[in-house]
Structure formats: C-alpha cells, structure tokens
C-alpha cells in the first residue's frame, strides 16, 4: 500500500494533497480546455524524502508539460507500456521514427535520470490485418502448390483463374472501368478513364501535399491499383514462366482466392497466422537491434493473453460498461460510461465523433452491419466469422477486439496504474482513448475513479515529401532497405530524430539531411582527434600538465554545457537543444590552440557519455568511464597491419620531400625496412590492404632509384591517399606541425566534401571551357569579317541603291540621299573595316 494518493483516486479524497516536497512543487490541474467537463489530472505524489529530478514531460493527457513523478513512492521504478507493432510486414522508416524516439527517451530516463525503467511492449500477433494477410498468403501458397508444373509452364487453368482474379480486382478497385475490360483492352481503357489520375501526383511541394493530403492519398492509392492491374494485364497477355507470372499477378490473386476460399479456413487453425506473425516479429526485433533499440524488458503477445482478456471483458460487462450482442460480440458502452461520470476521449476530444477514425479502429474485417447499440461504441470482443480464428469465451467463439488487448495486457503485467504509456501519434484516437476508457471501466469502483495512465507520450510521425509512409500506397521504404542501401546508417537516422522534437512530425528534407551529416562529421573529427591524442599521450598520469587560460575557458564551458544539458533534458527531453550544446562545445574546443591533454579527455569523455546515453554508440558502455568516442572510428582490423606501415612510409617520404634536398637513399632504406605485424601468408580479408601497401612500396623504391623530383614523390603520396586508400574506405588526414597523418575511416561528411570540391572544380573547368569557346568563336567571326573588302562591304546590302568609288553608300533604298550624319557613321565603319582587312591581307601575304 502506498503512503500517499493511492492510485491517484480522483473522487475519493486523496490522503495528502499538499505535500512539502524537496525538489518539486506539485499542483493538481484541470485539463478542461473545451466546454466538456474533463476530470482533473492528478499528479502522483512521492514521499518527501524521494530524490526526484525536476523533470517535466509533455503529457498528451493534459497537452502540457507536467512534472514527472512515478507511482513508486521512492521515485525509483518507472513502469512503461509501449504499444508495439502489428507484425505482418517489415517495419518501415515511419516505424523506425517511432521506436527510435521511444528508445531515446527510455535511455534518457534510465541512464541520465537513473530511473529503474520497467519497459513492457506488446506485439499484436492477431488482428484483422494479420488474419487477412495470413489467410491470403496461405491460400496463395496452396494455389501455387496445386498448380505447380515440372517445366514451370503456365497452364490453362492457372490462366483462367488469373483472368477471373483480374475481373474481380477491377470491379472492386477500379469500378469506373467498363466491366468488359480484358487484359488486352485494359491499357487503353485505363488511359481513357483515369487519364490524369494514373500519373503520380506532383509532390514536390511538401506544404501543398499536406494540405491536399486526403486527395493525394486517394490518388496514390488509385495509381497503386492502376499499376497492380497493369502488371497483371501484362502477365496475362504474355504469361512466360510460372514464377514470373505469379510475381506479377500475386496482388490480384490474393484478394480473389480469399474471396473464394477464405471462409473455408478452420477457426482453430491458428498456425497459419502464427507462422506469419512469428516471422515478422523476429524480423522486427532484428531491425530494432540494427537500430540499437533496446529490447523490451517484457514482451506480451495477444495470443498468449486470451484468457486474461476474456476476464477483463467480463468485468467491464459486470461493471455495467459493456454489453454482448446476440451474435456473440461484446461492445463498450460509451453512453453508460459517461453517465457514470467518466469522460470518454480525453486524449483527443475533438475526434470523439469522427466516424472515419472510429471505423478504422474497428478493423477491416468488421465492415458491414453490426448489432451494436450505437455507431460510436467499439468492440471489446468480436464474434469470429467463418474463416477467422477463434477462441472460446462466455459469448461463443470469438477473438479480442483491438483496443482491449493493450488494456488487459498492461493491466495484467503492470497493474492498476501505469507511469508512462507510449505509442505513435496516430494511436491517440481511438486506440489509446479506448484503452483508457476500458481500463477505467475495469479498475474504477463506484464513486472512485482510477487514473490508469499518468503520462501518455506520443511520438510524431516521419514524412517524406509531405506524405506519411503507408504500405497500401505501395510506397514505403523498409528499415532493411534503407540500412542496406547505405543512404542512412542506424546512427545517422538516430541523429536525425535527435535533432527534432520527439513529439513533432519530421519532414526529411535535404537541409535536415545536411544537418545530420555535418553534426555526425563534426563529432567524428572531435572523437578522432581526442582518441589520437589519447593513444599518443603518455600513460603516466602522475605528470599533470599545467592548466593554461584556454583550459580554464574550456573547463568553464564544459560546466556550463553540463548545466544546460540538464535543463534541456528536464524540459521534456529536449534533445535538439542538447545536440546544439554538444556541437557548440566541440566548436569552442576546436577554436582554441593549446589545450592540455587532460582537458581534451575530460571534454571527450563527457560528450561520449551523452551520445552513449542517446544510443548513438552500439558498443557504448557507460560503466567504462575512460571510453572516448563511438564505434566505427577505427579502420577495419584486417587493414591495420598494412595500412599503418603504409601511412608511416608515406609520412617519411613527405617529410623528406619537403625538406629541400631530397635524400633518395634514406627513402629507399625506409621503404625496405618496413615491418608488418601480421602472420604470413596474408589472410583473405587483408589482401586488398596488403596489395596497396606492396604497390606503394614498389613505386616509392622505383622513384627513389630514379632520383625522382619532389613533385613526383608528392604526387605518389597523394595518389595513395586519394585513390587507393579512398577506394578502400580509408582516409589519411594530413596534419601540420610534423604530426603523422591521421589514419581514419571515410565518413559521409568527407565524401560529400570531396564531391563538393570536385563538382566545384568541374564547374570551374566547365566555365573556363565555355569562356574559351566563346572567345574562339568571336575571333573566328572577326577573322571572317576581316576577309571582306571595304569596297564591297556595303554593296551586298539591299539597303542602298548607289555608292561612291570607295563603296560608301550615297543613296538609300527609298531613293533618298544619305544624310551627312549617316554618312559620317558609315565612313567610320568603313575605316574600321579597312584597317582590319589590311591587317588580314598582311597575314595572308606572310603565309
Ligand atoms: C500494440 O500496439 C499497436 C500499436 O503500435 C496496436 O496496433 C496493437 O493493437 C497493440 N497490441 C495490443 C496487444 O494491444
Ligand atoms: C514514393 O516515394 C518516393 C520517396 O518518398 C518518391 O520518390 C516516389 O516518387 C514515390 N512513388 C510514388 C508512386 O508516389
Ligand atoms: C528546446 O530548446 C530550445 C532552446 O532552448 C527551444 O528553442 C525549443 O523551443 C525547445 N523545444 C521544445 C520542444 O521545447
Ligand atoms: C595547416 O596549416 C595551413 C596553413 O598554415 C592551414 O591553412 C591549415 O588549416 C592547417 N591545417 C590544420 C589541420 O591545422
């Protein structure tokens, strides 16, 4: 039993409201922002001796930043329930945004604020989408098996079925096409009916896209259908072999086979769904691991919680807030819930009567008639129709409604009050509002309400060019694809999300991507320099260097940064502010000349700690207080025995080359003396590095033997850096003050800087070429003009009728005598031409 404010009972008198509290002052505050009466949100209360940070969290329940106080009276344990994925497809970038943002906050709670976070996540392994997908995939696999042939030829019966599927697809999804449309006539018919819409809509302007999002999405959906039918029509006209044929007709076969045979699937055949959900759950957690997202402390799956879900529904019905219908479904009764003094749709009251959102929440298999008493009531338990999996219940064979799962599982695992409940922003209504209502209906007793969740946090969406990702639009990028293509790494994605407020939508723009690359590159450089210093500094810690003015300055900047970071994180996890503070601190440390090693290490270790807390270092270890940097700063292990000697040889050649008179003998001797700290023969993974080293050594010795000039030696050194090692993903960063080159892996900021330099220099070269071409053309024109004899220059023009003996016009075409002033002008032109022509004659004679 807790000492204070048991479960935030609202209508009962809390035991103690006004507590004196060492760090926080707490006030009950009403969230009623509209005319409807909303119950006040009551903050939990901790024991006076609990040590709590002054953390505020933006709470969707109050739509404001609330002081964070966990239910645990000692303020140590934090319970957190996160809505996980519905596992029937690979997770896409939009999911990455949600789960990475959640992970960032979880890590800050745990590793910065020191809470003991108990993080429970659900995965939905049975729901309408999974049922549909599982059934369709099963039926398609069966169909393929039944129609397999030795030589992979497409039989007449397959063709006939696929043609029927084509008609079915068109009538369902492209109803404006004539019903007689065949694969042969499809292209023309679609062109005619959907002329404009068949083209993907212009999305260039993100703001405009947002404004017309509904229209745009409808258009995208339509163009996806048009594309699906087109690909099927092509396959039907030129079937080819079975595998390609199925690949092109799968999307029309799936819904067709389901319409034909879906209802035949046995309701106790759960296997076909579990195979699908297990596969995608496994893939989901692989993706999360690749993104350095911590695994949940506990994972709940709907199919493992059916009996508690049934009991949960029974109690809601017993409390008078739910009713069963004759068909065996159970619905939540919003009206009696509100009559009893509860409030429905607290998170998103403005959506309370939004039929589209409500229908979406009920699932795709629930379309059509239901026996519920009001359209806004939602399903707690769904009677299973033919072809749907089912579990026994007091109301007959059925399956859990969507929202009940989270309420029942969270209540089962965490209990009456959850500290934090999270999910993507689209879950606010109806999912979380329904959960909230169900759980209050379950836990509250007459006259005593329960505040089931104290802090709801919702992650903003990711959109690209104004559109949120969606599978049905056939336009989404899976996490796997993104990471394997190399446009984004797990780190750069996370940096992107850290740079923006977690609760806001993110629009990935070129500017944002640039900011990501530059932040990451800056930190890479800072860590590399610090690590290099660390490796070269003497391990003798007794020799404390004296602190100079620069050190004092940086140490006070560090103290300031620490305080600012604390303020920012307490301000509802303002990571974008923290990212700037880190970047500014690095800038400041770069701007001073002489820092003592200790100061550099102090700065680097603190920055390392913060980026590790943010999850930017998959190899991070917060218990290692000496760690500097993050993973990926070193060159690959197989490269080390070869690349370090290559770089040393290169340093030596450069030093000698710069020293005035080059000592070729010394160079040759050094090249011979290189030692390689690896066993022979060279292991396979080291071979490319070994080859580069051997080639460089041979080239150096050849140049030394020829007594080659400095510029050739330096060119060879540049070639090693810019071509051979660059192509192996390694960079040698030359430094001043006779320091050896820094051996480092390439990163995106280096690659982009080089691309920019090169495009700038090609642009320059192109401009020069154009200028030269223009000049050449002008000269040529002048030369051509110079060939014209001044005597004839005006005679070829039909502007004039008569000329004098020098060829200067006297009468114009209209028969008027040329005026004096005009003549003066013409004489000038004539004299100029004469001069040019005379010069030309001279060159001709010379030739
Ligand atoms: C888990 O959360 C997801 C939202 O991400 C939701 O779709 C699903 O229904 C929830 N599952 C359960 C078991 O409540
Ligand atoms: C899908 O999205 C990508 C990037 O967001 C875009 O380049 C592409 O044009 C889109 N495709 C369609 C069919 O809209
Ligand atoms: C984060 O902090 C910055 C700088 O202090 C501030 O401008 C910004 O509004 C804060 N963001 C949020 C979401 O509060
Ligand atoms: C090295 O010195 C040159 C000129 O003295 C300067 O432009 C350059 O920025 C310096 N490079 C580094 C890495 O300090």
CSV table of C-alpha atoms and ligand atoms in Angstrom, one decimal, residues 81-86 98-99 122-125 127 129 300-302 309 402-407 409 423-424 427 431-432 435, ligand 1:
chain,number,residue,atom,x,y,z
A,81,UNK,CA,3.8,0.3,-21.5
A,82,UNK,CA,4.6,0.8,-25.2
A,83,UNK,CA,2.3,-0.2,-28.0
A,84,UNK,CA,4.4,-2.3,-30.3
A,85,UNK,CA,3.9,-3.3,-33.9
A,86,UNK,CA,1.3,-5.4,-35.6
A,98,UNK,CA,8.5,5.8,-33.5
A,99,UNK,CA,10.7,3.1,-31.9
A,122,UNK,CA,3.1,-5.5,-26.8
A,123,UNK,CA,3.1,-7.0,-30.2
A,124,UNK,CA,-0.1,-7.7,-31.8
A,125,UNK,CA,0.1,-11.2,-33.3
A,127,UNK,CA,-5.8,-8.8,-35.6
A,129,UNK,CA,-4.6,-7.3,-40.8
A,300,UNK,CA,3.4,-9.5,-24.3
A,301,UNK,CA,1.6,-11.2,-27.2
A,302,UNK,CA,-2.1,-11.1,-27.7
A,309,UNK,CA,-8.5,-10.6,-22.0
A,402,UNK,CA,-8.2,-4.3,-31.0
A,403,UNK,CA,-8.0,-1.9,-28.1
A,404,UNK,CA,-8.8,-4.4,-25.3
A,405,UNK,CA,-5.5,-6.2,-25.9
A,406,UNK,CA,-3.4,-3.4,-24.5
A,407,UNK,CA,-5.6,-2.6,-21.6
A,409,UNK,CA,-2.1,-7.0,-21.0
A,423,UNK,CA,2.9,5.0,-29.0
A,424,UNK,CA,2.9,6.8,-32.3
A,427,UNK,CA,-2.7,5.8,-31.7
A,431,UNK,CA,-6.8,3.3,-29.7
A,432,UNK,CA,-5.5,5.0,-26.6
A,435,UNK,CA,-7.8,1.8,-23.9
B,1,LIG,C1,0.1,-2.9,-29.7
B,1,LIG,O1,0.2,-1.6,-30.2
B,1,LIG,C2,-0.1,-1.5,-31.5
B,1,LIG,C3,0.2,-0.1,-31.9
B,1,LIG,O2,1.5,0.0,-32.2
B,1,LIG,C4,-1.5,-1.8,-31.7
B,1,LIG,O3,-1.8,-1.7,-33.1
B,1,LIG,C5,-1.8,-3.1,-31.2
B,1,LIG,O4,-3.2,-3.3,-31.3
B,1,LIG,C6,-1.4,-3.2,-29.8
B,1,LIG,N1,-1.5,-4.6,-29.3
B,1,LIG,C7,-2.1,-4.9,-28.3
B,1,LIG,C8,-1.9,-6.3,-27.9
B,1,LIG,O5,-2.8,-4.1,-27.7
